[in-house]
Amino acid sequence: MSFPIEKDSQPQSTDVFAKDGTQATIGKWYQWFSPSDTPEERRLIMKLDALIMIFVFLAYWAKVLDSSATSAAYVSGMKEDLKLFGNELNYLNTTYMVGYITLQIPLTVLMTRFSAQYFIPGADLIWGILTLAQYKVTNVHQLYVIRFFIGAAGSLFFPAVQWYLGCWYKRSELSRRGSLFFIASQIGSMSSGYIQSGAYTHLDGRYGIEGWRWLYIICFSCTIPIALFGFIVLPGHPDNCEPFILTRHDIQLARARMAAENREPRKPITLSVIQSVLTGWHFWILVTFAFFFSQADGISSNSGLPLWLKAEGYSVKDINTITTVMPAVTIVASIICGIFSDIYDAKVYLIAVTALLNIFAGVLLAIWKIPSGLKFFAFFLSGSADGIAAVIYAWANEICASNAEERAIVLSSMNTIGNTFGAWLPLFVWKTVDAPRYLIGYNWAIALDVCMLAMLFVLRSYWNRKKKLLQN
C-alpha cells in the first residue's frame, strides 16, 4: 500500500542526496525552508507549523509546568505542609513514572489506528482534571495516587507527537520541529519557577490556599483551553485527513512529500508486524541507545541544584529563579542542535560533543569541593544533556521511515524503556537523603555518557550499512 498521489500534486523539486546518502542541497543555518522547497511546499509547511507546532508546543509547556511544579512546590512549602522528611520526593517521581510507562506503548500504537486529532487533546483533558485535583491533597498518599494517574494520562504524549511529526515533515525538517517541541518542556520548567515565585509571594494564603497549591490551579487553567484548541486545529494523518484548514491540494502535496521520503502510510497491526519489529536491529539498537540517553540527564533532572541552593541558605524566591538557568541552557542547546542537524546532517557530531560536555560537568560535581562559581557552571552545563533529544528522535523517525507501525513501536519503546529505569533507579542512585552531593549519581551520569558514546558509533555503523544497501 502507498499514498495515493495525484499527478499534479507532485513536488516540483525535492532535496538532493549525494551517493553516500548525505544531503547535497544545503541551505543557510538561518533559513527555515530547504532551498529545494517549491512555493507550494513552503505554504504547506507554514500551515503545518501553525496547526501542529503551536498546539504541541503549548500542550508540552502545560504538561511540564505541572510536572516541574512538584519539585518547585517541594522547596516552596509542600515539604513542611505535608511533612515530607524522607525520600518522598523520589517516591512521588517514581509513582508518576510507573503510571507513565504502564500504557505508553499500547496507547501510542493504538493512536496510529485512529487519529491524533482526538487522542492527544483528549488525553490532555484528563490530564488537566487530574492536575486540578492535586491542589486539594492533605497528605502524601493522596498525592501518590494522583501522580500515578497523571503519569498514565500523559504517557502517550511525547512518543505520539514524535510519531505524528514524522507523518507530516521531511527528515530535513524534523530536528528543528522536534527542537521547538522539546524546548516547550524547558520553558515549562522555567515558567514553573517564575510562577511559583509569584504564587508564593502574592497568592500564599489568599482564600486560605497556600502558595504551592495555587500552582496546580494555574496549571489546570492553562491545560483545558489548550486541549480544546487541539481538537479544532490538529489535522489527522496524511492518508486520512479531511479538508478543513488544509485544502485537498495541501493534503495531496503532503502525501507526495512523504512518498518522496519513503514514508509509508499506516497498515494493520498484526503479530507478524510486531515480530518483524522486535527481531530487527532498529528496535534493539535504538532502544538501547535511548536508555543511555534518557538516564544521562540525571544531573539536571534530579533536583540537585535547588536542594544545594536550599542547603546554602538561599531564599525560596532565589531558588525558584536561579534554577531557571538550567532549562535556559537546554533551550539554547536544543535550538543549536536542531538547526545543525537539519541543515548539515551532523547528528553524530552533535551527540558526541554533548556527551563530552556532560562528562566534564559530572566530573566537576563528583569532585564537589570546588569553588561555588565552578559548581554553578557545572550544574548549568549539565542542562545541555537534553539538547540532543530532538536529534535522536528525528534520527529514529528517519531510520524507521518505511514502516509507520515500526516507527510507533520503536519511538514509544525508546521513551518507555528508558523511563522504566527512571522509575526506580533514582531510589538507589539519586537518594534525596544524599542531597545535595549525589556522589553516586554524578559518577553514574559519567558512566552513562561514556556508554552513550560507545552506542553512538554502533548505531552509526548499522545506519551507514543500511544506507549503502538502499543505494544498491
Coordinates of N, CA, C and O in Angstrom, one line a residue, residues 70-221:
T70 N 5.9 20.0 41.0 CA 6.1 19.2 42.2 C 7.4 19.4 42.9 O 7.5 19.6 44.1
S71 N 8.5 19.5 42.1 CA 9.8 19.8 42.6 C 9.8 21.3 43.2 O 10.4 21.5 44.2
A72 N 9.2 22.2 42.4 CA 9.2 23.6 42.9 C 8.3 23.7 44.2 O 8.7 24.4 45.1
A73 N 7.2 23.0 44.2 CA 6.4 23.0 45.4 C 7.1 22.4 46.6 O 6.9 22.9 47.7
Y74 N 7.9 21.4 46.4 CA 8.6 20.7 47.4 C 9.5 21.7 48.2 O 9.5 21.6 49.5
V75 N 10.1 22.6 47.5 CA 11.0 23.5 48.2 C 10.3 24.8 48.5 O 10.9 25.8 49.0
S76 N 9.0 24.9 48.3 CA 8.3 26.1 48.5 C 7.1 26.0 49.5 O 6.2 26.8 49.5
G77 N 7.2 25.0 50.4 CA 6.2 24.8 51.4 C 5.6 23.5 51.5 O 5.1 23.1 52.5
M78 N 5.5 22.8 50.4 CA 4.8 21.5 50.4 C 5.5 20.5 51.3 O 4.9 19.7 52.0
K79 N 6.9 20.5 51.4 CA 7.6 19.6 52.2 C 7.2 19.8 53.7 O 6.9 18.7 54.4
E80 N 7.0 21.0 54.1 CA 6.7 21.2 55.5 C 5.2 20.9 55.7 O 4.8 20.3 56.8
D81 N 4.3 21.4 54.8 CA 2.9 21.2 55.0 C 2.4 19.8 55.0 O 1.6 19.4 55.8
L82 N 3.1 18.9 54.2 CA 2.7 17.5 54.1 C 3.7 16.6 54.9 O 3.5 15.4 54.8
K83 N 4.6 17.3 55.6 CA 5.6 16.5 56.4 C 6.4 15.5 55.6 O 6.4 14.3 55.9
L84 N 7.0 16.0 54.6 CA 7.9 15.1 53.7 C 9.3 15.3 54.2 O 10.0 16.1 53.7
F85 N 9.8 14.4 55.0 CA 11.1 14.5 55.5 C 12.0 13.3 55.2 O 13.1 13.2 55.8
G86 N 11.6 12.5 54.3 CA 12.5 11.3 53.9 C 12.7 11.3 52.4 O 13.0 12.4 51.8
N87 N 12.4 10.2 51.7 CA 12.6 10.1 50.3 C 11.3 10.2 49.5 O 11.1 9.7 48.4
E88 N 10.3 11.0 50.1 CA 9.0 11.1 49.5 C 9.1 11.8 48.1 O 8.3 11.4 47.2
L89 N 10.0 12.7 47.9 CA 10.1 13.3 46.6 C 10.5 12.3 45.6 O 10.0 12.3 44.4
N90 N 11.4 11.4 45.9 CA 11.8 10.3 45.0 C 10.6 9.4 44.7 O 10.3 9.0 43.6
Y91 N 9.8 9.1 45.8 CA 8.7 8.2 45.6 C 7.6 8.9 44.7 O 6.9 8.2 44.0
L92 N 7.4 10.2 44.9 CA 6.5 10.9 44.0 C 6.9 10.8 42.6 O 6.0 10.6 41.7
N93 N 8.2 11.0 42.3 CA 8.7 10.9 40.9 C 8.5 9.5 40.4 O 8.2 9.3 39.2
T94 N 8.7 8.5 41.3 CA 8.6 7.1 40.9 C 7.2 6.7 40.6 O 6.9 6.1 39.6
T95 N 6.2 7.1 41.4 CA 4.8 6.8 41.1 C 4.3 7.4 39.8 O 3.6 6.8 39.1
Y96 N 4.8 8.6 39.6 CA 4.4 9.3 38.3 C 5.0 8.5 37.1 O 4.3 8.2 36.1
M97 N 6.3 8.0 37.2 CA 6.9 7.3 36.1 C 6.3 5.9 35.9 O 6.2 5.4 34.8
V98 N 5.8 5.3 37.0 CA 5.2 4.0 36.9 C 3.9 4.1 36.1 O 3.6 3.3 35.2
G99 N 3.1 5.2 36.4 CA 1.9 5.4 35.6 C 2.2 5.8 34.2 O 1.5 5.4 33.2
Y100 N 3.3 6.5 34.0 CA 3.7 7.0 32.7 C 4.1 5.8 31.8 O 3.7 5.8 30.6
I101 N 4.8 4.8 32.3 CA 5.3 3.7 31.4 C 4.3 2.6 31.2 O 4.4 1.8 30.3
T102 N 3.3 2.6 32.1 CA 2.3 1.4 32.0 C 1.6 1.3 30.7 O 1.5 0.2 30.1
L103 N 1.1 2.4 30.2 CA 0.3 2.4 28.9 C 0.9 3.1 27.8 O 0.3 3.2 26.7
Q104 N 2.1 3.5 27.9 CA 2.7 4.3 26.8 C 2.8 3.6 25.5 O 2.3 4.2 24.5
I105 N 3.3 2.4 25.4 CA 3.5 1.7 24.1 C 2.1 1.4 23.6 O 1.8 1.7 22.4
P106 N 1.2 0.7 24.3 CA -0.1 0.4 23.7 C -0.9 1.6 23.3 O -1.6 1.5 22.2
L107 N -0.9 2.7 24.0 CA -1.7 3.8 23.6 C -1.1 4.5 22.4 O -1.8 5.0 21.5
T108 N 0.3 4.5 22.3 CA 0.9 5.1 21.1 C 0.6 4.3 19.9 O 0.2 4.9 18.8
V109 N 0.7 3.0 20.0 CA 0.3 2.2 18.8 C -1.2 2.3 18.5 O -1.5 2.3 17.3
L110 N -2.0 2.3 19.5 CA -3.4 2.5 19.3 C -3.8 3.8 18.6 O -4.7 3.8 17.7
M111 N -3.0 4.8 18.9 CA -3.3 6.1 18.2 C -3.1 6.0 16.7 O -3.7 6.7 16.0
T112 N -2.1 5.1 16.3 CA -1.9 5.0 14.9 C -3.1 4.4 14.1 O -3.2 4.6 12.9
R113 N -4.0 3.7 14.8 CA -5.2 3.2 14.2 C -6.3 4.2 14.1 O -7.3 4.0 13.4
F114 N -6.3 5.2 14.9 CA -7.3 6.2 15.0 C -6.8 7.5 14.5 O -6.3 7.7 13.5
S115 N -6.9 8.5 15.3 CA -6.5 9.9 14.9 C -5.9 10.6 16.1 O -6.5 10.7 17.1
A116 N -4.7 11.2 15.8 CA -4.1 12.1 16.8 C -4.9 13.3 17.1 O -4.8 13.9 18.1
Q117 N -5.8 13.7 16.1 CA -6.6 14.8 16.3 C -7.5 14.7 17.5 O -7.9 15.7 18.1
Y118 N -7.9 13.5 17.9 CA -8.7 13.3 19.1 C -8.0 12.7 20.2 O -8.3 13.0 21.4
F119 N -7.0 11.8 20.0 CA -6.3 11.1 21.0 C -5.5 12.1 21.9 O -5.6 12.1 23.1
I120 N -4.7 12.9 21.2 CA -3.8 13.8 22.0 C -4.5 14.9 22.8 O -4.3 15.0 24.0
P121 N -5.5 15.6 22.2 CA -6.2 16.6 23.0 C -7.1 15.9 24.1 O -7.3 16.5 25.2
G122 N -7.6 14.7 23.8 CA -8.5 14.0 24.8 C -7.7 13.6 26.0 O -8.2 13.8 27.1
A123 N -6.4 13.2 25.8 CA -5.6 12.8 26.9 C -5.3 14.1 27.7 O -5.2 14.1 29.0
D124 N -5.1 15.2 27.1 CA -4.9 16.5 27.8 C -6.0 16.9 28.7 O -5.8 17.5 29.7
L125 N -7.2 16.7 28.2 CA -8.4 17.0 29.1 C -8.3 16.2 30.4 O -8.6 16.8 31.5
I126 N -8.1 14.9 30.3 CA -8.0 14.1 31.5 C -6.8 14.6 32.4 O -6.9 14.7 33.6
W127 N -5.7 14.9 31.7 CA -4.5 15.5 32.5 C -4.9 16.7 33.3 O -4.5 16.9 34.4
G128 N -5.6 17.6 32.6 CA -6.0 18.9 33.3 C -6.9 18.7 34.5 O -6.7 19.3 35.5
I129 N -7.8 17.8 34.4 CA -8.7 17.5 35.6 C -7.9 16.9 36.7 O -8.1 17.3 37.9
L130 N -7.0 16.0 36.4 CA -6.2 15.4 37.5 C -5.2 16.4 38.1 O -4.9 16.3 39.3
T131 N -4.7 17.3 37.3 CA -3.9 18.3 37.8 C -4.6 19.2 38.8 O -4.0 19.5 39.9
L132 N -5.8 19.5 38.5 CA -6.6 20.4 39.5 C -6.7 19.6 40.8 O -6.7 20.3 41.9
A133 N -6.9 18.3 40.8 CA -7.2 17.5 42.0 C -6.0 17.6 43.0 O -6.2 17.5 44.2
Q134 N -4.8 17.9 42.5 CA -3.6 17.9 43.3 C -3.6 19.1 44.4 O -3.0 19.0 45.4
Y135 N -4.3 20.1 44.0 CA -4.3 21.3 45.0 C -5.1 21.0 46.2 O -5.0 21.6 47.3
K136 N -5.9 19.9 46.2 CA -6.7 19.6 47.4 C -6.1 18.5 48.3 O -6.7 18.2 49.3
V137 N -4.9 18.0 48.0 CA -4.4 16.9 48.8 C -4.1 17.4 50.2 O -3.7 18.6 50.4
T138 N -4.2 16.5 51.1 CA -3.9 16.8 52.5 C -2.8 15.9 53.1 O -2.3 16.1 54.2
N139 N -2.4 14.9 52.3 CA -1.3 14.0 52.7 C -0.6 13.5 51.5 O -1.2 13.5 50.4
V140 N 0.6 12.9 51.7 CA 1.4 12.5 50.5 C 0.8 11.2 49.9 O 1.0 11.0 48.7
H141 N 0.0 10.4 50.6 CA -0.6 9.2 50.0 C -1.6 9.6 48.9 O -1.7 8.9 47.9
Q142 N -2.4 10.6 49.1 CA -3.3 11.1 48.1 C -2.5 11.6 46.9 O -2.9 11.3 45.7
L143 N -1.4 12.2 47.1 CA -0.6 12.7 46.0 C 0.0 11.6 45.2 O 0.2 11.7 44.0
Y144 N 0.4 10.5 45.9 CA 1.0 9.3 45.2 C -0.1 8.8 44.2 O 0.3 8.6 43.0
V145 N -1.3 8.7 44.6 CA -2.4 8.1 43.7 C -2.6 9.0 42.5 O -2.6 8.6 41.4
I146 N -2.7 10.3 42.8 CA -3.0 11.3 41.7 C -1.8 11.3 40.7 O -2.0 11.4 39.5
R147 N -0.6 11.3 41.2 CA 0.6 11.4 40.4 C 0.7 10.2 39.5 O 1.1 10.2 38.3
F148 N 0.2 9.0 40.0 CA 0.2 7.8 39.1 C -0.7 8.0 37.9 O -0.3 7.7 36.8
F149 N -1.9 8.4 38.2 CA -2.9 8.6 37.1 C -2.5 9.7 36.1 O -2.8 9.7 34.9
I150 N -1.9 10.7 36.7 CA -1.4 11.8 35.8 C -0.3 11.3 34.8 O -0.3 11.6 33.6
G151 N 0.6 10.4 35.4 CA 1.6 9.8 34.5 C 0.9 8.9 33.4 O 1.4 9.0 32.3
A152 N -0.1 8.2 33.8 CA -0.8 7.3 32.8 C -1.5 8.2 31.7 O -1.4 7.9 30.5
A153 N -2.1 9.3 32.1 CA -2.8 10.2 31.2 C -1.8 10.8 30.2 O -2.2 11.1 29.1
G154 N -0.7 11.1 30.7 CA 0.3 11.8 29.8 C 1.3 10.9 29.1 O 2.2 11.3 28.4
S155 N 1.1 9.6 29.2 CA 2.1 8.6 28.8 C 2.3 8.6 27.3 O 3.4 8.5 26.8
L156 N 1.2 8.8 26.5 CA 1.4 8.7 25.0 C 1.9 10.0 24.4 O 2.3 10.0 23.3
F157 N 1.9 11.1 25.1 CA 2.0 12.4 24.5 C 3.4 12.5 23.8 O 3.4 12.9 22.6
F158 N 4.5 12.3 24.5 CA 5.8 12.5 23.8 C 6.0 11.6 22.6 O 6.4 12.1 21.5
P159 N 5.9 10.3 22.8 CA 6.2 9.5 21.6 C 5.1 9.7 20.5 O 5.5 9.6 19.3
A160 N 3.9 9.9 20.9 CA 2.8 10.1 19.9 C 3.1 11.4 19.1 O 3.0 11.4 17.8
V161 N 3.6 12.5 19.7 CA 3.9 13.7 19.0 C 5.1 13.4 18.1 O 5.1 13.9 16.9
Q162 N 6.1 12.7 18.5 CA 7.3 12.4 17.7 C 6.9 11.6 16.5 O 7.3 11.9 15.3
W163 N 6.0 10.7 16.7 CA 5.5 9.9 15.5 C 4.7 10.7 14.6 O 4.8 10.7 13.4
Y164 N 3.8 11.6 15.2 CA 2.9 12.5 14.4 C 3.7 13.4 13.5 O 3.4 13.7 12.4
L165 N 4.8 14.0 14.1 CA 5.6 14.9 13.3 C 6.3 14.2 12.1 O 6.4 14.7 11.1
G166 N 6.6 12.9 12.4 CA 7.2 12.1 11.3 C 6.2 11.8 10.2 O 6.6 11.3 9.1
C167 N 4.9 12.0 10.5 CA 3.9 11.8 9.4 C 3.7 12.9 8.5 O 3.2 12.8 7.4
W168 N 4.2 14.1 8.9 CA 3.9 15.3 8.1 C 5.2 16.0 7.6 O 5.2 16.8 6.7
Y169 N 6.4 15.8 8.3 CA 7.6 16.6 8.0 C 8.6 15.7 7.4 O 8.8 14.5 7.8
K170 N 9.5 16.2 6.5 CA 10.6 15.5 5.9 C 11.7 15.4 6.9 O 11.8 16.1 7.9
R171 N 12.7 14.5 6.6 CA 13.8 14.3 7.5 C 14.6 15.6 7.7 O 15.2 15.7 8.7
S172 N 14.7 16.4 6.7 CA 15.5 17.7 6.8 C 14.7 18.7 7.5 O 15.2 19.9 7.7
E173 N 13.5 18.4 8.0 CA 12.7 19.4 8.8 C 12.4 18.9 10.2 O 12.0 19.7 11.1
L174 N 12.7 17.6 10.5 CA 12.2 17.0 11.8 C 13.0 17.5 13.0 O 12.4 17.8 14.0
S175 N 14.3 17.7 12.9 CA 15.1 18.1 14.1 C 14.7 19.4 14.6 O 14.6 19.7 15.8
R176 N 14.5 20.4 13.6 CA 14.1 21.7 14.1 C 12.7 21.7 14.7 O 12.5 22.4 15.8
R177 N 11.8 21.0 14.1 CA 10.4 20.9 14.7 C 10.5 20.2 16.0 O 9.8 20.6 17.0
G178 N 11.3 19.1 16.1 CA 11.4 18.4 17.3 C 12.0 19.3 18.4 O 11.7 19.2 19.6
S179 N 13.0 20.1 18.0 CA 13.6 21.0 19.0 C 12.6 22.0 19.5 O 12.6 22.3 20.7
L180 N 11.8 22.6 18.6 CA 10.8 23.6 19.1 C 9.8 22.9 20.0 O 9.4 23.5 21.0
F181 N 9.4 21.7 19.7 CA 8.5 20.9 20.5 C 9.2 20.7 21.9 O 8.6 20.9 22.9
F182 N 10.4 20.3 21.9 CA 11.1 19.9 23.1 C 11.4 21.1 24.0 O 11.3 21.0 25.2
I183 N 11.8 22.2 23.4 CA 12.1 23.4 24.3 C 10.9 23.9 25.1 O 11.0 24.6 26.1
A184 N 9.7 23.5 24.6 CA 8.5 23.8 25.4 C 8.6 23.2 26.8 O 8.1 23.8 27.8
S185 N 9.2 22.1 26.9 CA 9.4 21.4 28.2 C 10.3 22.3 29.1 O 10.0 22.4 30.3
Q186 N 11.3 22.9 28.5 CA 12.2 23.7 29.3 C 11.6 25.0 29.7 O 11.8 25.5 30.8
I187 N 10.8 25.6 28.8 CA 10.1 26.8 29.1 C 9.0 26.5 30.2 O 8.8 27.3 31.1
G188 N 8.5 25.3 30.2 CA 7.6 24.9 31.3 C 8.3 24.9 32.6 O 7.8 25.3 33.6
S189 N 9.5 24.3 32.6 CA 10.3 24.3 33.8 C 10.6 25.7 34.3 O 10.5 26.0 35.5
M190 N 11.0 26.6 33.4 CA 11.3 27.9 33.8 C 10.1 28.7 34.2 O 10.1 29.4 35.2
S191 N 8.9 28.4 33.6 CA 7.7 29.1 34.0 C 7.3 28.6 35.4 O 6.8 29.4 36.1
S192 N 7.5 27.4 35.6 CA 7.2 26.9 37.0 C 7.9 27.7 38.0 O 7.3 28.0 39.1
G193 N 9.2 27.9 37.8 CA 9.9 28.7 38.8 C 9.4 30.1 39.0 O 9.2 30.6 40.1
Y194 N 9.2 30.8 37.9 CA 8.7 32.2 38.0 C 7.2 32.2 38.5 O 6.9 33.0 39.4
I195 N 6.4 31.3 38.1 CA 5.0 31.3 38.5 C 5.0 30.9 40.0 O 4.2 31.5 40.8
Q196 N 5.8 29.9 40.4 CA 5.8 29.6 41.8 C 6.3 30.7 42.7 O 5.8 30.9 43.8
S197 N 7.3 31.4 42.2 CA 7.8 32.6 42.9 C 6.7 33.6 43.1 O 6.4 34.2 44.2
G198 N 5.9 33.9 42.0 CA 4.8 34.8 42.1 C 3.7 34.3 43.0 O 3.1 35.1 43.8
A199 N 3.4 33.0 42.9 CA 2.3 32.4 43.7 C 2.7 32.5 45.2 O 1.9 32.8 46.0
Y200 N 4.0 32.2 45.5 CA 4.4 32.2 46.9 C 4.4 33.6 47.4 O 4.0 33.8 48.6
T201 N 4.8 34.6 46.6 CA 4.9 35.9 47.1 C 3.5 36.6 47.2 O 3.2 37.3 48.1
H202 N 2.7 36.4 46.2 CA 1.4 37.2 46.1 C 0.2 36.4 46.4 O -0.9 37.0 46.7
L203 N 0.2 35.1 46.3 CA -1.0 34.3 46.5 C -1.0 33.5 47.7 O -2.0 32.9 48.1
D204 N 0.2 33.3 48.4 CA 0.2 32.5 49.5 C -0.8 32.9 50.6 O -0.7 34.1 51.1
G205 N -1.7 32.1 50.9 CA -2.7 32.4 51.9 C -3.9 33.0 51.4 O -4.9 33.1 52.1
R206 N -4.0 33.4 50.1 CA -5.2 34.0 49.5 C -6.3 33.0 49.5 O -6.1 31.9 49.0
Y207 N -7.4 33.4 50.0 CA -8.6 32.5 50.1 C -8.3 31.2 50.9 O -8.9 30.2 50.7
G208 N -7.3 31.3 51.8 CA -6.9 30.2 52.6 C -6.1 29.1 51.9 O -6.0 28.0 52.4
I209 N -5.6 29.4 50.7 CA -4.9 28.4 49.9 C -3.4 28.8 49.9 O -3.0 29.9 49.6
E210 N -2.5 27.8 50.3 CA -1.1 28.0 50.3 C -0.6 28.3 48.9 O -1.1 27.9 47.9
G211 N 0.6 29.0 48.8 CA 1.1 29.4 47.5 C 1.4 28.2 46.6 O 1.2 28.3 45.4
W212 N 2.0 27.1 47.2 CA 2.4 26.0 46.3 C 1.1 25.3 45.7 O 1.2 24.7 44.7
R213 N 0.0 25.4 46.4 CA -1.3 24.8 45.9 C -1.8 25.7 44.7 O -2.4 25.1 43.8
W214 N -1.6 27.0 44.7 CA -2.0 27.8 43.7 C -1.4 27.4 42.3 O -2.1 27.6 41.3
L215 N -0.2 26.9 42.3 CA 0.4 26.5 41.1 C -0.4 25.4 40.3 O -0.5 25.5 39.1
Y216 N -0.9 24.5 41.1 CA -1.7 23.4 40.4 C -3.0 24.0 39.8 O -3.5 23.5 38.8
I217 N -3.6 25.0 40.5 CA -4.8 25.6 40.0 C -4.4 26.4 38.7 O -5.2 26.3 37.7
I218 N -3.3 27.0 38.7 CA -2.9 27.7 37.5 C -2.6 26.8 36.3 O -3.0 27.0 35.2
C219 N -2.0 25.6 36.6 CA -1.7 24.6 35.6 C -3.0 24.1 34.9 O -3.1 24.0 33.7
F220 N -4.0 23.9 35.8 CA -5.3 23.4 35.3 C -5.9 24.5 34.3 O -6.4 24.2 33.3
S221 N -5.8 25.7 34.7 CA -6.4 26.8 33.9 C -5.7 27.0 32.6 O -6.3 27.4 31.6

